[in-house]
Amino acid sequence: MLEPTDALTCGVCGGAAFTHRPVLWPALVSEWQLSPSEAAYVDRQQGTTCNRCGSNLRSIALANAIRAYLRQEGALREIAERRPPVSILEINQAGDLSAVLSRFEGHVLASYPEVDIHRLPYADGSFDLVVHSDTLEHVVNPIHALTECRRVLKRGGGLCFTVPIVVGRMTRSRSGLPLSYHGGPGTRADDYAVRTEFGADAWTLLMEAGFAAVTIHAVAYPAATAFLALKSK
Ligand SMILES: [Zn+2]
């Protein structure tokens, strides 16, 4: 099914044509207590993809946040082809972006369970950029995790990430609620269990983690948003 593109451009490859395939399943919509319009935009975030490179809106929003940090011309793929010397820590594979990020000269991929975001095995001030995508909703202590991301950044470095956000409500913990999993219908792996449902106040966690400034990069708002948080210089 083709969707109107509303002049949307892919920040990963520069493409301008998109296709939508539904991805949310009924049990997840009900556990998450999404209204029909909320379910529609979350579905768009995950299921609307660039015809040329396959990135979904979530990855495109994240690419745009990374481009805002890098302040370089062109889509993220073109920037990566120039192999700029930017040290990037990618925590868990950032979906469609992983292949592009690995083109950067100073790229490191750290994956759970070998590397736990609550205890990153890197010295203070090691990276220009830290990137993760839809990871924070699964971790035990999101503020602690963000504080670790900040610790390993250089001064003036940036953290770029996505979490699924329902913009019409506030962040809530799922502790005490029935278990809910991402990944797909039938997924019951512990690392896919959702611990936090993020809402309009998601940016406040970044301030609590000590970041100096935050910008939000939206694609087809409210479908997809990504954060760029800066560590003070
Ligand atoms: Zn693309």
PDB file of C-alpha atoms and ligand atoms in Angstrom:
ATOM      1  CA  MET A   1       0.000   0.000   0.000  1.00  0.00           C
ATOM      2  CA  LEU A   2       1.461   3.368  -1.024  1.00  0.00           C
ATOM      3  CA  GLU A   3       0.928   6.386   1.213  1.00  0.00           C
ATOM      4  CA  PRO A   4       1.005  10.057   0.270  1.00  0.00           C
ATOM      5  CA  THR A   5       4.506  11.252   1.002  1.00  0.00           C
ATOM      6  CA  ASP A   6       3.828  14.917   1.938  1.00  0.00           C
ATOM      7  CA  ALA A   7       7.215  15.919   0.576  1.00  0.00           C
ATOM      8  CA  LEU A   8       8.915  13.577   3.041  1.00  0.00           C
ATOM      9  CA  THR A   9      12.596  13.000   2.321  1.00  0.00           C
ATOM     10  CA  CYS A  10      14.643  10.128   3.689  1.00  0.00           C
ATOM     11  CA  GLY A  11      17.465  11.463   5.880  1.00  0.00           C
ATOM     12  CA  VAL A  12      19.339   8.187   5.419  1.00  0.00           C
ATOM     13  CA  CYS A  13      19.551   8.034   1.585  1.00  0.00           C
ATOM     14  CA  GLY A  14      17.734  11.101   0.213  1.00  0.00           C
ATOM     15  CA  GLY A  15      14.867   9.018  -1.257  1.00  0.00           C
ATOM     16  CA  ALA A  16      11.381  10.524  -1.551  1.00  0.00           C
ATOM     17  CA  ALA A  17       9.033   7.552  -2.087  1.00  0.00           C
ATOM     18  CA  PHE A  18       7.650   5.479   0.774  1.00  0.00           C
ATOM     19  CA  THR A  19       5.542   2.367   1.340  1.00  0.00           C
ATOM     20  CA  HIS A  20       3.486   1.493   4.402  1.00  0.00           C
ATOM     21  CA  ARG A  21       2.981  -2.017   5.767  1.00  0.00           C
ATOM     22  CA  PRO A  22       1.112  -2.421   9.088  1.00  0.00           C
ATOM     23  CA  VAL A  23       3.307  -3.845  11.868  1.00  0.00           C
ATOM     24  CA  LEU A  24       1.514  -3.366  15.220  1.00  0.00           C
ATOM     25  CA  TRP A  25      -0.455  -6.348  16.476  1.00  0.00           C
ATOM     26  CA  PRO A  26      -3.730  -6.183  18.479  1.00  0.00           C
ATOM     27  CA  ALA A  27      -2.318  -7.470  21.808  1.00  0.00           C
ATOM     28  CA  LEU A  28       0.372  -4.767  21.832  1.00  0.00           C
ATOM     29  CA  VAL A  29      -2.154  -2.018  21.020  1.00  0.00           C
ATOM     30  CA  SER A  30      -4.320  -3.199  23.903  1.00  0.00           C
ATOM     31  CA  GLU A  31      -1.472  -3.627  26.454  1.00  0.00           C
ATOM     32  CA  TRP A  32      -0.228  -0.160  25.546  1.00  0.00           C
ATOM     33  CA  GLN A  33      -3.824   1.221  25.760  1.00  0.00           C
ATOM     34  CA  LEU A  34      -3.406   3.081  22.463  1.00  0.00           C
ATOM     35  CA  SER A  35      -6.345   4.933  20.920  1.00  0.00           C
ATOM     36  CA  PRO A  36      -6.957   4.249  17.207  1.00  0.00           C
ATOM     37  CA  SER A  37      -5.158   7.473  16.219  1.00  0.00           C
ATOM     38  CA  GLU A  38      -2.196   6.705  18.514  1.00  0.00           C
ATOM     39  CA  ALA A  39      -1.972   3.163  17.123  1.00  0.00           C
ATOM     40  CA  ALA A  40      -2.016   4.620  13.594  1.00  0.00           C
ATOM     41  CA  TYR A  41       0.934   6.952  14.169  1.00  0.00           C
ATOM     42  CA  VAL A  42       3.014   4.413  16.107  1.00  0.00           C
ATOM     43  CA  ASP A  43       2.367   1.971  13.248  1.00  0.00           C
ATOM     44  CA  ARG A  44       3.489   4.584  10.748  1.00  0.00           C
ATOM     45  CA  GLN A  45       6.698   5.154  12.745  1.00  0.00           C
ATOM     46  CA  GLN A  46       7.629   1.479  12.493  1.00  0.00           C
ATOM     47  CA  GLY A  47       5.974   0.407   9.232  1.00  0.00           C
ATOM     48  CA  THR A  48       6.406   3.281   6.753  1.00  0.00           C
ATOM     49  CA  THR A  49       9.669   2.688   4.919  1.00  0.00           C
ATOM     50  CA  CYS A  50      11.780   4.377   2.259  1.00  0.00           C
ATOM     51  CA  ASN A  51      11.465   2.546  -1.066  1.00  0.00           C
ATOM     52  CA  ARG A  52      15.129   3.105  -1.864  1.00  0.00           C
ATOM     53  CA  CYS A  53      16.949   2.158   1.375  1.00  0.00           C
ATOM     54  CA  GLY A  54      14.263   0.457   3.492  1.00  0.00           C
ATOM     55  CA  SER A  55      14.665   2.761   6.517  1.00  0.00           C
ATOM     56  CA  ASN A  56      11.501   3.294   8.550  1.00  0.00           C
ATOM     57  CA  LEU A  57      10.393   6.700   9.901  1.00  0.00           C
ATOM     58  CA  ARG A  58      11.994   5.951  13.260  1.00  0.00           C
ATOM     59  CA  SER A  59      15.401   5.402  11.617  1.00  0.00           C
ATOM     60  CA  ILE A  60      14.944   8.507   9.467  1.00  0.00           C
ATOM     61  CA  ALA A  61      14.185  10.644  12.551  1.00  0.00           C
ATOM     62  CA  LEU A  62      17.307   9.225  14.208  1.00  0.00           C
ATOM     63  CA  ALA A  63      19.382   9.920  11.091  1.00  0.00           C
ATOM     64  CA  ASN A  64      18.120  13.527  11.143  1.00  0.00           C
ATOM     65  CA  ALA A  65      19.155  13.946  14.806  1.00  0.00           C
ATOM     66  CA  ILE A  66      22.631  12.583  13.938  1.00  0.00           C
ATOM     67  CA  ARG A  67      22.871  14.927  10.911  1.00  0.00           C
ATOM     68  CA  ALA A  68      21.933  17.846  13.182  1.00  0.00           C
ATOM     69  CA  TYR A  69      24.853  16.941  15.441  1.00  0.00           C
ATOM     70  CA  LEU A  70      27.323  16.461  12.567  1.00  0.00           C
ATOM     71  CA  ARG A  71      26.246  19.674  10.767  1.00  0.00           C
ATOM     72  CA  GLN A  72      27.302  18.267   7.391  1.00  0.00           C
ATOM     73  CA  GLU A  73      25.591  18.471   4.018  1.00  0.00           C
ATOM     74  CA  GLY A  74      23.702  15.531   2.563  1.00  0.00           C
ATOM     75  CA  ALA A  75      21.853  12.426   3.691  1.00  0.00           C
ATOM     76  CA  LEU A  76      23.519  10.282   6.367  1.00  0.00           C
ATOM     77  CA  ARG A  77      24.709   7.719   3.781  1.00  0.00           C
ATOM     78  CA  GLU A  78      26.530  10.417   1.817  1.00  0.00           C
ATOM     79  CA  ILE A  79      28.126  11.771   4.993  1.00  0.00           C
ATOM     80  CA  ALA A  80      29.224   8.239   5.945  1.00  0.00           C
ATOM     81  CA  GLU A  81      30.780   7.681   2.494  1.00  0.00           C
ATOM     82  CA  ARG A  82      33.173  10.530   3.283  1.00  0.00           C
ATOM     83  CA  ARG A  83      34.248   8.450   6.306  1.00  0.00           C
ATOM     84  CA  PRO A  84      34.467  11.361   8.722  1.00  0.00           C
ATOM     85  CA  PRO A  85      36.611  10.767  11.814  1.00  0.00           C
ATOM     86  CA  VAL A  86      33.704  10.753  14.277  1.00  0.00           C
ATOM     87  CA  SER A  87      33.914   8.280  17.144  1.00  0.00           C
ATOM     88  CA  ILE A  88      30.460   6.709  17.431  1.00  0.00           C
ATOM     89  CA  LEU A  89      29.323   4.272  20.111  1.00  0.00           C
ATOM     90  CA  GLU A  90      26.254   2.400  18.822  1.00  0.00           C
ATOM     91  CA  ILE A  91      24.524   0.612  21.702  1.00  0.00           C
ATOM     92  CA  ASN A  92      22.552  -2.392  20.380  1.00  0.00           C
ATOM     93  CA  GLN A  93      22.034  -2.351  16.637  1.00  0.00           C
ATOM     94  CA  ALA A  94      20.200   0.835  15.675  1.00  0.00           C
ATOM     95  CA  GLY A  95      17.916  -0.934  13.173  1.00  0.00           C
ATOM     96  CA  ASP A  96      18.393   0.152   9.576  1.00  0.00           C
ATOM     97  CA  LEU A  97      21.109   2.632  10.557  1.00  0.00           C
ATOM     98  CA  SER A  98      23.649   0.105  11.792  1.00  0.00           C
ATOM     99  CA  ALA A  99      25.157  -0.526   8.337  1.00  0.00           C
ATOM    100  CA  VAL A 100      25.520   3.224   7.730  1.00  0.00           C
ATOM    101  CA  LEU A 101      27.014   3.982  11.156  1.00  0.00           C
ATOM    102  CA  SER A 102      29.588   1.224  10.702  1.00  0.00           C
ATOM    103  CA  ARG A 103      31.024   3.231   7.766  1.00  0.00           C
ATOM    104  CA  PHE A 104      32.260   5.940  10.140  1.00  0.00           C
ATOM    105  CA  GLU A 105      35.963   5.734  10.893  1.00  0.00           C
ATOM    106  CA  GLY A 106      35.592   5.606  14.699  1.00  0.00           C
ATOM    107  CA  HIS A 107      32.530   3.340  14.999  1.00  0.00           C
ATOM    108  CA  VAL A 108      32.107   0.857  17.883  1.00  0.00           C
ATOM    109  CA  LEU A 109      29.094  -1.464  18.247  1.00  0.00           C
ATOM    110  CA  ALA A 110      28.241  -2.604  21.788  1.00  0.00           C
ATOM    111  CA  SER A 111      25.470  -5.168  22.198  1.00  0.00           C
ATOM    112  CA  TYR A 112      23.499  -6.552  25.119  1.00  0.00           C
ATOM    113  CA  PRO A 113      24.165  -8.827  27.011  1.00  0.00           C
ATOM    114  CA  GLU A 114      27.963  -8.498  26.457  1.00  0.00           C
ATOM    115  CA  VAL A 115      27.646  -4.764  27.175  1.00  0.00           C
ATOM    116  CA  ASP A 116      25.058  -3.426  29.628  1.00  0.00           C
ATOM    117  CA  ILE A 117      24.028   0.200  29.073  1.00  0.00           C
ATOM    118  CA  HIS A 118      23.993   0.679  32.883  1.00  0.00           C
ATOM    119  CA  ARG A 119      27.750  -0.151  33.056  1.00  0.00           C
ATOM    120  CA  LEU A 120      29.493   0.837  29.835  1.00  0.00           C
ATOM    121  CA  PRO A 121      33.051  -0.550  29.708  1.00  0.00           C
ATOM    122  CA  TYR A 122      34.585   2.703  28.366  1.00  0.00           C
ATOM    123  CA  ALA A 123      36.539   5.536  29.964  1.00  0.00           C
ATOM    124  CA  ASP A 124      34.953   8.947  30.566  1.00  0.00           C
ATOM    125  CA  GLY A 125      34.974  11.157  27.473  1.00  0.00           C
ATOM    126  CA  SER A 126      35.634   8.385  24.920  1.00  0.00           C
ATOM    127  CA  PHE A 127      33.140   9.223  22.122  1.00  0.00           C
ATOM    128  CA  ASP A 128      31.860  12.131  20.002  1.00  0.00           C
ATOM    129  CA  LEU A 129      28.487  10.501  19.543  1.00  0.00           C
ATOM    130  CA  VAL A 130      26.427   7.822  21.319  1.00  0.00           C
ATOM    131  CA  VAL A 131      23.489   6.298  19.409  1.00  0.00           C
ATOM    132  CA  HIS A 132      20.713   3.918  20.414  1.00  0.00           C
ATOM    133  CA  SER A 133      17.289   3.161  19.004  1.00  0.00           C
ATOM    134  CA  ASP A 134      14.264   1.891  20.939  1.00  0.00           C
ATOM    135  CA  THR A 135      16.467   0.481  23.702  1.00  0.00           C
ATOM    136  CA  LEU A 136      15.670   2.710  26.674  1.00  0.00           C
ATOM    137  CA  GLU A 137      12.100   1.432  27.139  1.00  0.00           C
ATOM    138  CA  HIS A 138      13.543  -2.008  27.952  1.00  0.00           C
ATOM    139  CA  VAL A 139      16.153  -1.029  30.567  1.00  0.00           C
ATOM    140  CA  VAL A 140      15.730  -1.180  34.341  1.00  0.00           C
ATOM    141  CA  ASN A 141      16.828   2.398  35.080  1.00  0.00           C
ATOM    142  CA  PRO A 142      16.590   4.777  32.090  1.00  0.00           C
ATOM    143  CA  ILE A 143      18.057   7.808  33.910  1.00  0.00           C
ATOM    144  CA  HIS A 144      21.051   5.763  35.058  1.00  0.00           C
ATOM    145  CA  ALA A 145      21.495   4.482  31.492  1.00  0.00           C
ATOM    146  CA  LEU A 146      21.396   8.033  30.083  1.00  0.00           C
ATOM    147  CA  THR A 147      23.901   9.170  32.729  1.00  0.00           C
ATOM    148  CA  GLU A 148      26.258   6.412  31.541  1.00  0.00           C
ATOM    149  CA  CYS A 149      25.823   7.583  27.924  1.00  0.00           C
ATOM    150  CA  ARG A 150      26.713  11.107  29.026  1.00  0.00           C
ATOM    151  CA  ARG A 151      29.756   9.924  30.983  1.00  0.00           C
ATOM    152  CA  VAL A 152      31.374   8.247  27.962  1.00  0.00           C
ATOM    153  CA  LEU A 153      30.789  11.308  25.731  1.00  0.00           C
ATOM    154  CA  LYS A 154      33.486  13.899  25.132  1.00  0.00           C
ATOM    155  CA  ARG A 155      32.716  17.466  26.187  1.00  0.00           C
ATOM    156  CA  GLY A 156      30.412  18.907  23.535  1.00  0.00           C
ATOM    157  CA  GLY A 157      29.510  15.361  22.394  1.00  0.00           C
ATOM    158  CA  GLY A 158      25.984  14.306  21.463  1.00  0.00           C
ATOM    159  CA  LEU A 159      23.613  11.498  22.357  1.00  0.00           C
ATOM    160  CA  CYS A 160      21.106  10.616  19.602  1.00  0.00           C
ATOM    161  CA  PHE A 161      18.326   8.130  20.266  1.00  0.00           C
ATOM    162  CA  THR A 162      14.724   7.139  19.778  1.00  0.00           C
ATOM    163  CA  VAL A 163      12.132   5.692  22.142  1.00  0.00           C
ATOM    164  CA  PRO A 164       8.508   5.020  21.235  1.00  0.00           C
ATOM    165  CA  ILE A 165       6.595   8.075  22.488  1.00  0.00           C
ATOM    166  CA  VAL A 166       2.865   8.553  22.949  1.00  0.00           C
ATOM    167  CA  VAL A 167       2.827  12.335  22.846  1.00  0.00           C
ATOM    168  CA  GLY A 168      -0.597  12.823  24.465  1.00  0.00           C
ATOM    169  CA  ARG A 169       0.339  11.317  27.826  1.00  0.00           C
ATOM    170  CA  MET A 170       3.106  11.322  30.435  1.00  0.00           C
ATOM    171  CA  THR A 171       5.834   8.719  30.907  1.00  0.00           C
ATOM    172  CA  ARG A 172       4.856   5.770  33.089  1.00  0.00           C
ATOM    173  CA  SER A 173       6.619   2.712  34.467  1.00  0.00           C
ATOM    174  CA  ARG A 174       5.083  -0.629  33.557  1.00  0.00           C
ATOM    175  CA  SER A 175       6.052  -2.150  36.906  1.00  0.00           C
ATOM    176  CA  GLY A 176       2.904  -3.622  38.434  1.00  0.00           C
ATOM    177  CA  LEU A 177       1.276  -3.864  34.985  1.00  0.00           C
ATOM    178  CA  PRO A 178       0.999  -7.083  32.950  1.00  0.00           C
ATOM    179  CA  LEU A 179       4.180  -7.852  31.003  1.00  0.00           C
ATOM    180  CA  SER A 180       4.271  -6.436  27.487  1.00  0.00           C
ATOM    181  CA  TYR A 181       6.856  -7.243  24.807  1.00  0.00           C
ATOM    182  CA  HIS A 182       8.134  -5.649  21.632  1.00  0.00           C
ATOM    183  CA  GLY A 183       9.697  -7.671  18.833  1.00  0.00           C
ATOM    184  CA  GLY A 184       6.548  -9.286  17.467  1.00  0.00           C
ATOM    185  CA  PRO A 185       3.469 -11.253  18.500  1.00  0.00           C
ATOM    186  CA  GLY A 186       4.526 -14.173  20.695  1.00  0.00           C
ATOM    187  CA  THR A 187       7.886 -12.647  21.701  1.00  0.00           C
ATOM    188  CA  ARG A 188       8.589 -13.449  25.358  1.00  0.00           C
ATOM    189  CA  ALA A 189      12.345 -12.804  25.576  1.00  0.00           C
ATOM    190  CA  ASP A 190      13.286 -10.825  28.659  1.00  0.00           C
ATOM    191  CA  ASP A 191      15.265  -8.204  26.744  1.00  0.00           C
ATOM    192  CA  TYR A 192      12.103  -7.341  24.780  1.00  0.00           C
ATOM    193  CA  ALA A 193       9.967  -6.729  27.888  1.00  0.00           C
ATOM    194  CA  VAL A 194       8.869  -3.097  28.077  1.00  0.00           C
ATOM    195  CA  ARG A 195       9.632  -1.449  31.424  1.00  0.00           C
ATOM    196  CA  THR A 196       8.863   2.198  30.644  1.00  0.00           C
ATOM    197  CA  GLU A 197       6.242   3.746  28.362  1.00  0.00           C
ATOM    198  CA  PHE A 198       7.450   7.170  27.290  1.00  0.00           C
ATOM    199  CA  GLY A 199       5.232  10.229  26.937  1.00  0.00           C
ATOM    200  CA  ALA A 200       5.486  13.972  26.313  1.00  0.00           C
ATOM    201  CA  ASP A 201       7.860  14.475  29.279  1.00  0.00           C
ATOM    202  CA  ALA A 202      10.518  12.041  27.941  1.00  0.00           C
ATOM    203  CA  TRP A 203      13.008  14.929  27.505  1.00  0.00           C
ATOM    204  CA  THR A 204      13.067  15.528  31.281  1.00  0.00           C
ATOM    205  CA  LEU A 205      14.991  12.270  31.781  1.00  0.00           C
ATOM    206  CA  LEU A 206      17.827  13.780  29.757  1.00  0.00           C
ATOM    207  CA  MET A 207      17.949  16.820  32.000  1.00  0.00           C
ATOM    208  CA  GLU A 208      17.942  14.577  35.072  1.00  0.00           C
ATOM    209  CA  ALA A 209      20.858  12.687  33.522  1.00  0.00           C
ATOM    210  CA  GLY A 210      22.813  15.965  33.371  1.00  0.00           C
ATOM    211  CA  PHE A 211      22.642  16.929  29.693  1.00  0.00           C
ATOM    212  CA  ALA A 212      22.934  20.630  28.863  1.00  0.00           C
ATOM    213  CA  ALA A 213      20.547  20.945  25.900  1.00  0.00           C
ATOM    214  CA  VAL A 214      18.042  18.811  24.023  1.00  0.00           C
ATOM    215  CA  THR A 215      16.520  19.126  20.548  1.00  0.00           C
ATOM    216  CA  ILE A 216      13.736  16.938  19.175  1.00  0.00           C
ATOM    217  CA  HIS A 217      13.742  15.932  15.499  1.00  0.00           C
ATOM    218  CA  ALA A 218      10.350  14.914  14.132  1.00  0.00           C
ATOM    219  CA  VAL A 219       9.392  13.082  10.938  1.00  0.00           C
ATOM    220  CA  ALA A 220       5.686  13.139  10.017  1.00  0.00           C
ATOM    221  CA  TYR A 221       4.935  14.280  13.589  1.00  0.00           C
ATOM    222  CA  PRO A 222       3.722  12.676  15.780  1.00  0.00           C
ATOM    223  CA  ALA A 223       4.756   9.468  14.014  1.00  0.00           C
ATOM    224  CA  ALA A 224       8.494   9.566  14.702  1.00  0.00           C
ATOM    225  CA  THR A 225      10.715  11.657  16.959  1.00  0.00           C
ATOM    226  CA  ALA A 226      14.397  11.415  17.853  1.00  0.00           C
ATOM    227  CA  PHE A 227      16.409  13.252  20.496  1.00  0.00           C
ATOM    228  CA  LEU A 228      19.774  14.975  20.213  1.00  0.00           C
ATOM    229  CA  ALA A 229      21.109  15.722  23.717  1.00  0.00           C
ATOM    230  CA  LEU A 230      24.357  17.676  24.094  1.00  0.00           C
ATOM    231  CA  LYS A 231      26.942  17.356  26.837  1.00  0.00           C
ATOM    232  CA  SER A 232      28.189  20.788  27.881  1.00  0.00           C
ATOM    233  CA  LYS A 233      31.540  21.926  26.514  1.00  0.00           C
TER     234      LYS A 233
HETATM  235 ZN    ZN B   1      16.108   6.011   2.274  1.00  0.00          ZN
END
